[in-house]
PDB file of C-alpha atoms in Angstrom:
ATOM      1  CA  UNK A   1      51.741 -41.841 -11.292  1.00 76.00           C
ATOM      2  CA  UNK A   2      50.713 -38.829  -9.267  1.00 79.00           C
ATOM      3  CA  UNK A   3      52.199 -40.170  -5.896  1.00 80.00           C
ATOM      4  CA  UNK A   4      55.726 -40.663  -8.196  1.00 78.00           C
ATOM      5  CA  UNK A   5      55.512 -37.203  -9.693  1.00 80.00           C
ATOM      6  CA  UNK A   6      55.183 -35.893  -6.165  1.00 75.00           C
ATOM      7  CA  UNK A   7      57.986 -37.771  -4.793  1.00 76.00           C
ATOM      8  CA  UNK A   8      60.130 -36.441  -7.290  1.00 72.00           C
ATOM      9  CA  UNK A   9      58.963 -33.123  -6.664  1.00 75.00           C
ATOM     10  CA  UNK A  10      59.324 -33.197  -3.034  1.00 74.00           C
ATOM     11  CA  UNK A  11      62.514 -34.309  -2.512  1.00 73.00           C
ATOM     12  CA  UNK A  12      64.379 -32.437  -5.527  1.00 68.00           C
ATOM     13  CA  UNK A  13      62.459 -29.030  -4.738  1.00 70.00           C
ATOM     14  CA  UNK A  14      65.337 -27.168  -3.145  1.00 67.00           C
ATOM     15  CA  UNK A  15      68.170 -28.237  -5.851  1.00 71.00           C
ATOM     16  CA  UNK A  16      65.642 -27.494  -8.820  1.00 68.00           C
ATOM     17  CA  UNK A  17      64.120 -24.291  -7.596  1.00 67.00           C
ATOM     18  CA  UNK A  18      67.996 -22.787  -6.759  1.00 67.00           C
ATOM     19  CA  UNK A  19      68.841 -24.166 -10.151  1.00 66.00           C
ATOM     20  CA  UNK A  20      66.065 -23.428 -12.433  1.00 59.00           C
ATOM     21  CA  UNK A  21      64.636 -20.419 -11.166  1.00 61.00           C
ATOM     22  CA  UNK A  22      67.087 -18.290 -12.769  1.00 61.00           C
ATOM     23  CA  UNK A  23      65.537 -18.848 -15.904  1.00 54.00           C
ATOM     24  CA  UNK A  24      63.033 -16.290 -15.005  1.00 60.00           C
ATOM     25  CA  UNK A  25      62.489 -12.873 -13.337  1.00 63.00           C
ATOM     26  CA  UNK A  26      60.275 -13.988 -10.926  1.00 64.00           C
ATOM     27  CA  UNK A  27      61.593 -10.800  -8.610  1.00 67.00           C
ATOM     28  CA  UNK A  28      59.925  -8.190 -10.991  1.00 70.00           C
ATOM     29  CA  UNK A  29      56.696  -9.835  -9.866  1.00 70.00           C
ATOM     30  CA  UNK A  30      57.406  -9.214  -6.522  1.00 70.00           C
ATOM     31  CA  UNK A  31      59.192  -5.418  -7.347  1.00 70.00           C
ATOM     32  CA  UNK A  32      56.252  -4.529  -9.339  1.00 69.00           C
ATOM     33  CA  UNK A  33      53.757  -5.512  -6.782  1.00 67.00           C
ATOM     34  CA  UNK A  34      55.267  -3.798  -4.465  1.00 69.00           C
ATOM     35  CA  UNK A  35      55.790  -0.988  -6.439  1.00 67.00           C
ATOM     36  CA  UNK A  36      52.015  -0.630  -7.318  1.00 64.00           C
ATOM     37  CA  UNK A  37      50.716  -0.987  -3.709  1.00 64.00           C
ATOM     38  CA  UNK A  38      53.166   1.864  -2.472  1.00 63.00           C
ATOM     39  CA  UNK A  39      52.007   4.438  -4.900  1.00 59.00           C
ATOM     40  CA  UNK A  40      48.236   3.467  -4.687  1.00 55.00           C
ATOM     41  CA  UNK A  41      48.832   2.667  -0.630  1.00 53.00           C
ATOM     42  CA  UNK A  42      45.101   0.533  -1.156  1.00 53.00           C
ATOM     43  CA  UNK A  43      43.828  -2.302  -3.708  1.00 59.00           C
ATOM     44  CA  UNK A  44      41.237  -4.414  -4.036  1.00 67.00           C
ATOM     45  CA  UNK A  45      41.628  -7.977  -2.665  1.00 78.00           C
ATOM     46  CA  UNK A  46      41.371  -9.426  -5.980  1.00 81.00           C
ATOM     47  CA  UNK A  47      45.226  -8.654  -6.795  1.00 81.00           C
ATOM     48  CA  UNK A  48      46.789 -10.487  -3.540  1.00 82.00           C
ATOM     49  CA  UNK A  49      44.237 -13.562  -4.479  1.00 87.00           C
ATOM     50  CA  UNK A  50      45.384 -13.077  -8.056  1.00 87.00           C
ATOM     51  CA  UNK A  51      49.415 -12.468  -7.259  1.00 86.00           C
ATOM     52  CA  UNK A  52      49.986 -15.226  -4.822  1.00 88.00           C
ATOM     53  CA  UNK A  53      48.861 -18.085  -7.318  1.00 92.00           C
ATOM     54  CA  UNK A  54      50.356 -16.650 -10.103  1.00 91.00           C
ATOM     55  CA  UNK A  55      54.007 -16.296  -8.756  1.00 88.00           C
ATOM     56  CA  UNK A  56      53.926 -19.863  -7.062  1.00 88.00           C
ATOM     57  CA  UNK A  57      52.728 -21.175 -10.043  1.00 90.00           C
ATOM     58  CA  UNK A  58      55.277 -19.850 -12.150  1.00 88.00           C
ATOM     59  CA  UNK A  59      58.515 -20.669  -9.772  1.00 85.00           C
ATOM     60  CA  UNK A  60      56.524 -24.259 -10.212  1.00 87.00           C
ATOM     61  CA  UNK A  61      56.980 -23.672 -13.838  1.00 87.00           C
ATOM     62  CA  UNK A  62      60.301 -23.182 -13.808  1.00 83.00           C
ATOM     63  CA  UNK A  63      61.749 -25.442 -11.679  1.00 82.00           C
ATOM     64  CA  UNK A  64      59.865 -28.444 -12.819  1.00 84.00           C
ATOM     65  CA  UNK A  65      60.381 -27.963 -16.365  1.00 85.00           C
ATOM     66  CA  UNK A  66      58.622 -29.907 -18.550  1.00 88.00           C
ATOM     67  CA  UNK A  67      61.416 -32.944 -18.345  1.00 85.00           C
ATOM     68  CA  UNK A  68      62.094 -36.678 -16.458  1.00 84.00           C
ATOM     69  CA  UNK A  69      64.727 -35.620 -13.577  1.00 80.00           C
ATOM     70  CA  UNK A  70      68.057 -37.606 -13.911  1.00 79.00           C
ATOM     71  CA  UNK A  71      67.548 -40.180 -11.534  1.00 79.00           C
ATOM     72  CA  UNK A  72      63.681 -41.312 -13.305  1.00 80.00           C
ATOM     73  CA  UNK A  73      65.764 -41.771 -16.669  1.00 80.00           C
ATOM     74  CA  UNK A  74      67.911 -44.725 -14.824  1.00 80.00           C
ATOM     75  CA  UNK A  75      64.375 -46.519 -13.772  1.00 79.00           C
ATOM     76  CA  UNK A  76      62.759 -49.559 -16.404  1.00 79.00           C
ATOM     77  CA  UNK A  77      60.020 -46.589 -17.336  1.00 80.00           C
ATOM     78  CA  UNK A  78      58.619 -47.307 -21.070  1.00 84.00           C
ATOM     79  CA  UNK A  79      58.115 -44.095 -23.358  1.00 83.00           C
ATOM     80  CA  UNK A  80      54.288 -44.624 -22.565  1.00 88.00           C
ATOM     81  CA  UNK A  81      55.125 -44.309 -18.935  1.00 87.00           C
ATOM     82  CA  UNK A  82      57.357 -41.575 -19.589  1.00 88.00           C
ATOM     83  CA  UNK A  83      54.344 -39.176 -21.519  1.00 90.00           C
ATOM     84  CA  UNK A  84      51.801 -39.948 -18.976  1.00 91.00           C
ATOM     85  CA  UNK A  85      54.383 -38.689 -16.041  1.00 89.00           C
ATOM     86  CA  UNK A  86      54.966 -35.467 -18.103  1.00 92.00           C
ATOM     87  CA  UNK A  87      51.209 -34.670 -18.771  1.00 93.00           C
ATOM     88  CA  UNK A  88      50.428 -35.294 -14.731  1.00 93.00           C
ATOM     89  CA  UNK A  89      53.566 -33.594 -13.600  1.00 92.00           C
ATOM     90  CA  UNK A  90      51.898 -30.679 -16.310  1.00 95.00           C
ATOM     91  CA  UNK A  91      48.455 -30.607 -14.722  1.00 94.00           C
ATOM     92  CA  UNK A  92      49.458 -30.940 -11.731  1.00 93.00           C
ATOM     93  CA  UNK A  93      51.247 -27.606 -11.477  1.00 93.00           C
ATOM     94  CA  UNK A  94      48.545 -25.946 -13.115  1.00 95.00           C
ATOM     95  CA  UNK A  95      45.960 -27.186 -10.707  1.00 95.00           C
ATOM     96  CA  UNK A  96      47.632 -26.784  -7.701  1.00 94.00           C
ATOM     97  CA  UNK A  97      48.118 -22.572  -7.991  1.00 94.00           C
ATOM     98  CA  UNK A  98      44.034 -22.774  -9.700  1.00 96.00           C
ATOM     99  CA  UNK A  99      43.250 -24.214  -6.817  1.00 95.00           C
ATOM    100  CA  UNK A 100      44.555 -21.995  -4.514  1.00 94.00           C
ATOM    101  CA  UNK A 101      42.921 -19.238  -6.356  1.00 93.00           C
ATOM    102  CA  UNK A 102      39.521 -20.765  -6.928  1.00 95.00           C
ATOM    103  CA  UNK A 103      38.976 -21.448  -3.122  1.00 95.00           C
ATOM    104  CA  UNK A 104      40.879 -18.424  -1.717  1.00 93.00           C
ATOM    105  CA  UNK A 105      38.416 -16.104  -4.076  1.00 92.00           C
ATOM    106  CA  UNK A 106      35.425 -18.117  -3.623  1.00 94.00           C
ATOM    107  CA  UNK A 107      35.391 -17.484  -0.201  1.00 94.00           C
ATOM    108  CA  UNK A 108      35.961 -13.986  -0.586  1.00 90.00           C
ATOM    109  CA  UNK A 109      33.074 -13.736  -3.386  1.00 91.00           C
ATOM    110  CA  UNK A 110      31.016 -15.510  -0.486  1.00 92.00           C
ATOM    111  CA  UNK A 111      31.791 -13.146   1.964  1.00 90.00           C
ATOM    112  CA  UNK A 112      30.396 -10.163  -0.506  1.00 87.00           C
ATOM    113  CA  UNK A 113      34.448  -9.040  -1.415  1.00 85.00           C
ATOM    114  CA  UNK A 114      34.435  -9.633  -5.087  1.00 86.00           C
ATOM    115  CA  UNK A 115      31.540  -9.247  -7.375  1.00 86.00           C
ATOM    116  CA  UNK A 116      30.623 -12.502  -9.600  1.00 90.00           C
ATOM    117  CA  UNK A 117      31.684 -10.763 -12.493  1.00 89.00           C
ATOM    118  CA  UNK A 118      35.324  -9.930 -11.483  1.00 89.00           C
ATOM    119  CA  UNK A 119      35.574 -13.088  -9.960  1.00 91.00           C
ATOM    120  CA  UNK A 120      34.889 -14.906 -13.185  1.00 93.00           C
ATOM    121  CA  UNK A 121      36.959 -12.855 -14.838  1.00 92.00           C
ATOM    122  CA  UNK A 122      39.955 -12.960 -12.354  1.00 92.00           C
ATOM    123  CA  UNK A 123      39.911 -16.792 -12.718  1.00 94.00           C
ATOM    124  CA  UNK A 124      39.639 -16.694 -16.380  1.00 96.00           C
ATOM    125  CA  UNK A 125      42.626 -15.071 -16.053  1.00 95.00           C
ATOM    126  CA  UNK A 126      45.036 -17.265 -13.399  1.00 95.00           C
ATOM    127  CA  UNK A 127      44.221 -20.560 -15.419  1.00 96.00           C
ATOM    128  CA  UNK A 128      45.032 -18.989 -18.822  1.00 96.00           C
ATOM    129  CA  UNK A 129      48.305 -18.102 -17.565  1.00 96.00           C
ATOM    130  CA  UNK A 130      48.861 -21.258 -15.345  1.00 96.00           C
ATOM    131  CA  UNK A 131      48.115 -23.318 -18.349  1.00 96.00           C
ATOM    132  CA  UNK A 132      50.328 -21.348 -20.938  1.00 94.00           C
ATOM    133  CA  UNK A 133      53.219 -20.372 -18.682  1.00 92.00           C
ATOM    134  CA  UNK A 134      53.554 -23.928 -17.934  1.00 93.00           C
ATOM    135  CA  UNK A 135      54.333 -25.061 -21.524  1.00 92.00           C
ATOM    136  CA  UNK A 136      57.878 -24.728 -20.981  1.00 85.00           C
ATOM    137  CA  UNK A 137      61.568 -26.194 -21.119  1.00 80.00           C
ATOM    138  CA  UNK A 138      64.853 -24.427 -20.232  1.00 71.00           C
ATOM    139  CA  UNK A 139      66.554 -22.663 -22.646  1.00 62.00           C
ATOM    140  CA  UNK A 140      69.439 -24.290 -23.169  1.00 55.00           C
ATOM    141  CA  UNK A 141      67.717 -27.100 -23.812  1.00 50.00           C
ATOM    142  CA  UNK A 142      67.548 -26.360 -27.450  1.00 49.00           C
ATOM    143  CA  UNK A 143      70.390 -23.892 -27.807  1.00 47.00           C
ATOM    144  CA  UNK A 144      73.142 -26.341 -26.880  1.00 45.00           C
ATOM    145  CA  UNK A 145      72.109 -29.252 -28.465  1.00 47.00           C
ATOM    146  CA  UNK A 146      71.794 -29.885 -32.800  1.00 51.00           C
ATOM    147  CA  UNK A 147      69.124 -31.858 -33.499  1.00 51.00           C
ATOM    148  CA  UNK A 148      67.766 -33.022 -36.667  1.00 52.00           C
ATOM    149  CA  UNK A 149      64.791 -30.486 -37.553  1.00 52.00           C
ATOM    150  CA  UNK A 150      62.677 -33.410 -38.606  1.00 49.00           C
ATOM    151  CA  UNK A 151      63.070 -34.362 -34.451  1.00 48.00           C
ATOM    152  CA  UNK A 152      62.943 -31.020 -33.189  1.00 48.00           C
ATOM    153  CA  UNK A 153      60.376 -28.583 -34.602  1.00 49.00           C
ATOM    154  CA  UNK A 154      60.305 -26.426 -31.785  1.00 49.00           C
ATOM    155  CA  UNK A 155      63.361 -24.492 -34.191  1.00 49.00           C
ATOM    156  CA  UNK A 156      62.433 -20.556 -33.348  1.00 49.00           C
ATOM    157  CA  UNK A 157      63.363 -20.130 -29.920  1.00 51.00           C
ATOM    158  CA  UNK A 158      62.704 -16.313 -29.949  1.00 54.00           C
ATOM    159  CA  UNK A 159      58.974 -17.205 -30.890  1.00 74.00           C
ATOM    160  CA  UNK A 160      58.528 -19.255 -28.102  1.00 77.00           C
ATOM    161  CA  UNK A 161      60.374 -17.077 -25.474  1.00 79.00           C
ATOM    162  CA  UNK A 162      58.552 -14.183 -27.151  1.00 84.00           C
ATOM    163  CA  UNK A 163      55.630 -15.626 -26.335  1.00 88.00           C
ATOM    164  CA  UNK A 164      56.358 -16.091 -23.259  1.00 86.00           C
ATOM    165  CA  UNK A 165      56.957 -13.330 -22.373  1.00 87.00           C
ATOM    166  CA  UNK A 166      53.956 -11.650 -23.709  1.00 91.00           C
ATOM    167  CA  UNK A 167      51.669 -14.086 -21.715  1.00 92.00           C
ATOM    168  CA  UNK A 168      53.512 -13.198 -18.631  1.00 90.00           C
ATOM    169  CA  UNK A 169      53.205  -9.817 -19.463  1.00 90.00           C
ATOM    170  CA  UNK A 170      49.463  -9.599 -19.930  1.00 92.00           C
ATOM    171  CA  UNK A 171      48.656 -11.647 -16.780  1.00 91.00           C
ATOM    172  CA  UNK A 172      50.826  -9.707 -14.580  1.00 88.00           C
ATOM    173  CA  UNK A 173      49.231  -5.954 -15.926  1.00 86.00           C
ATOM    174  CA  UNK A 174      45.711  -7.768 -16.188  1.00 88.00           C
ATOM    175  CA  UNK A 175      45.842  -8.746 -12.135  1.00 87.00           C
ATOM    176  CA  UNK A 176      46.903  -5.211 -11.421  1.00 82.00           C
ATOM    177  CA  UNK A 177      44.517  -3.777 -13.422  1.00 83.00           C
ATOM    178  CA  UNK A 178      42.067  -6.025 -11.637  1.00 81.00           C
ATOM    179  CA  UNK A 179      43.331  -5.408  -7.885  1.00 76.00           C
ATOM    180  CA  UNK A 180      42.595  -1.472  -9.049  1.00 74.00           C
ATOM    181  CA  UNK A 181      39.664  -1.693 -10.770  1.00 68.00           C
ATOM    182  CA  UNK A 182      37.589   0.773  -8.408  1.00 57.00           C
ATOM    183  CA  UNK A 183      40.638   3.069  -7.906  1.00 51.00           C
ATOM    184  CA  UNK A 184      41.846   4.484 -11.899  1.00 49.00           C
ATOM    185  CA  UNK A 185      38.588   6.300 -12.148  1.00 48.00           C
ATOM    186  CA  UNK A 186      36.906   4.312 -14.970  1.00 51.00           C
ATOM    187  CA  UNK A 187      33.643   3.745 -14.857  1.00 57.00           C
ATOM    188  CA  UNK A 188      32.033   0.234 -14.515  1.00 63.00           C
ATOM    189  CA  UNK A 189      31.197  -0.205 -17.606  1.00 68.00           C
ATOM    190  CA  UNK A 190      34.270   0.980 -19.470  1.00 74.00           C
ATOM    191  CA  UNK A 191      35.735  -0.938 -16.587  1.00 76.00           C
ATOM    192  CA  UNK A 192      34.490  -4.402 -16.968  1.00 82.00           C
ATOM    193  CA  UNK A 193      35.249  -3.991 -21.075  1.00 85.00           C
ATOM    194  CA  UNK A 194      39.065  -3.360 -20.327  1.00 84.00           C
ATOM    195  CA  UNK A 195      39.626  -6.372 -18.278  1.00 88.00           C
ATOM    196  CA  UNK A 196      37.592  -8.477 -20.813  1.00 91.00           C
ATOM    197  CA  UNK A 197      39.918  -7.804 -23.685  1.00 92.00           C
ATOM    198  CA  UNK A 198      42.471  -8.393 -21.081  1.00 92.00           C
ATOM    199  CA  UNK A 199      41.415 -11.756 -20.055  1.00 94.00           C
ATOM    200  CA  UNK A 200      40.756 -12.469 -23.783  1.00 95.00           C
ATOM    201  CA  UNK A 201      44.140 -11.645 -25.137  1.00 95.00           C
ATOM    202  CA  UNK A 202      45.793 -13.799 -21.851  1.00 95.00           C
ATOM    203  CA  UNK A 203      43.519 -16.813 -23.148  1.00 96.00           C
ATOM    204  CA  UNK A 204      44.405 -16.365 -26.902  1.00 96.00           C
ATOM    205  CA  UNK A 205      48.090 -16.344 -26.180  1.00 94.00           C
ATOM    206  CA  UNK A 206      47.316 -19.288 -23.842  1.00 95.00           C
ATOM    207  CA  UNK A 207      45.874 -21.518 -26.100  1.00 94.00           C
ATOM    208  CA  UNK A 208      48.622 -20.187 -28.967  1.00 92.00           C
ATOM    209  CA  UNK A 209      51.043 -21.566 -25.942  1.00 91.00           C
ATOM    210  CA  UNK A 210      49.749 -24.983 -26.002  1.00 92.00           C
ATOM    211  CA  UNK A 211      49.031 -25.459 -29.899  1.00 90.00           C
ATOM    212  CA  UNK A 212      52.354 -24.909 -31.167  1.00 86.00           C
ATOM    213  CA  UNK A 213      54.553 -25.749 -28.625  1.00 87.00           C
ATOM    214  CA  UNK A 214      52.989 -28.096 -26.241  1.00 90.00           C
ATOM    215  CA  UNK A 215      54.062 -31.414 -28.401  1.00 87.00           C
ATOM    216  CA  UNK A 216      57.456 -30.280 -29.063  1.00 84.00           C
ATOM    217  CA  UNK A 217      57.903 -29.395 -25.362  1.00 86.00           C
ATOM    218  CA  UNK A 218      56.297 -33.208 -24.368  1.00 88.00           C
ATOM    219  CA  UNK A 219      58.586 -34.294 -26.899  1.00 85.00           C
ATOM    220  CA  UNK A 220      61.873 -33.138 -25.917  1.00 83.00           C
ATOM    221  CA  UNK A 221      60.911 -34.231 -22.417  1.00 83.00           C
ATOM    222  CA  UNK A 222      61.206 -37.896 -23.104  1.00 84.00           C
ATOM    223  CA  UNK A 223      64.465 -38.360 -24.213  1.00 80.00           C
ATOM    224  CA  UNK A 224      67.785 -37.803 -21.472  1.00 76.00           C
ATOM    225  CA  UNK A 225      69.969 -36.439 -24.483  1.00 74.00           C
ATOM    226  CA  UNK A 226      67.416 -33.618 -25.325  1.00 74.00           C
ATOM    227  CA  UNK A 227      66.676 -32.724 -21.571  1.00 74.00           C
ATOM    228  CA  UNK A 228      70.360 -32.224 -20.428  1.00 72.00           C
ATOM    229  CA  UNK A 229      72.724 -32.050 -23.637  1.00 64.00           C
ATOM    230  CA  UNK A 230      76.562 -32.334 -23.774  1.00 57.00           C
ATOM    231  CA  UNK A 231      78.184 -28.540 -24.178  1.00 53.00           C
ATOM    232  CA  UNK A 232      79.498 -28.051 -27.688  1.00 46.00           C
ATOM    233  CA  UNK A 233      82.894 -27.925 -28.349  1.00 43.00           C
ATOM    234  CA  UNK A 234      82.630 -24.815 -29.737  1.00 40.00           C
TER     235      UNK A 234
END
């Protein structure tokens, strides 16, 4: 299953990232970075270790939404086959991003760059957001298409995209937050209790993530007619 997951990836990537990736403002990643590393011209290396998996790891997220691509629906795959594609197609875009960032800041934790403790916390972190932000199907996936309630529960889209949001929210200010740690004048202490509550509000919203909505989102991703509905008429 994971050699057919990545065959589907690899050779739709192009026509799903230029046709997904609009769901989501990945660029206010990249123009808040930016905009954070021009006004405090120095940062600790735990933000780029942080940034990188996070914004590959969401662009993952969106353009592999949690769904069967058109061309797997045509092939003899049984609804059994169909969930255990969706949850390895799931973990593996989580793990690929956490793995990036568990290596890339291990070595740098070797090398004496990043104290235990902020590297603990700093991976706490990427996999609570890797794991919630990846809980996901387009948007139009449930406002174009009336569905029974008792077959779609997943009926308060502004919840879920509110959510959303708020997880993307918190990781993004959380990595900053860690990539200037020694730099907004706190004390280490004070320091190491602010990016706690950070870390525990990204995991709480996390795990909120994948208990409500993860089995609706699974769900909608087996069947074609929930995954790309007709346009109404109206």
């Amino acid at each position: 299953m994971i050699k057919m997951v990545y065959n589907d990836y690899r050779h739709g990537f192009w026509e799903a990232l230029k046709k997904n990736c609009n769901f989501t403002a990945w660029y206010m990643y990249i123009y808040i970075a930016v905009l954070a590393l021009i006004h405090f011209r120095e940062t600790n290396i735990m933000m780029i270790l942080g940034f990188v998996p996070m914004v590959i790891g969401l662009m993952l997220a969106r353009a592999y939404p949690n769904q069967l691509s058109k061309v797997l629906f045509l092939c003899p795959l049984s609804e059994n086959d169909r969930r255990v594609y969706l949850k390895t197609a799931y973990w593996i875009r989580v793990l690929l991003p956490v793995s990036m960032c568990l290596i890339s800041s291990t070595v740098a934790a070797a090398l004496g760059f990043i104290q235990l403790f902020y590297y603990m916390e700093m991976n706490l972190l990427i996999i609570s957001y890797l794991v919630g932000i990846n809980v996901y199907c387009l948007p139009k996936s449930w406002k174009m298409v009336d569905m029974p309630k008792d077959q779609w529960d997943m009926r308060m889209p502004y919840a879920y995209e509110l959510l959303n949001v708020f997880l993307q929210l918190v990781g993004l200010i959380g990595i900053c937050l860690f990539g200037f740690s020694d730099l907004i004048g706190i004390d280490e202490g004070n320091d190491k209790i602010f990016l706690t509550v950070f870390v525990i509000v990204e995991a709480l919203l996390s795990l909120a993530a994948v208990k409500i909505y993860y089995k609706p989102v699974m769900e909608r991703g087996l069947w074609y007619e929930s995954c790309y509905p007709a346009k109404a008429d109206w």
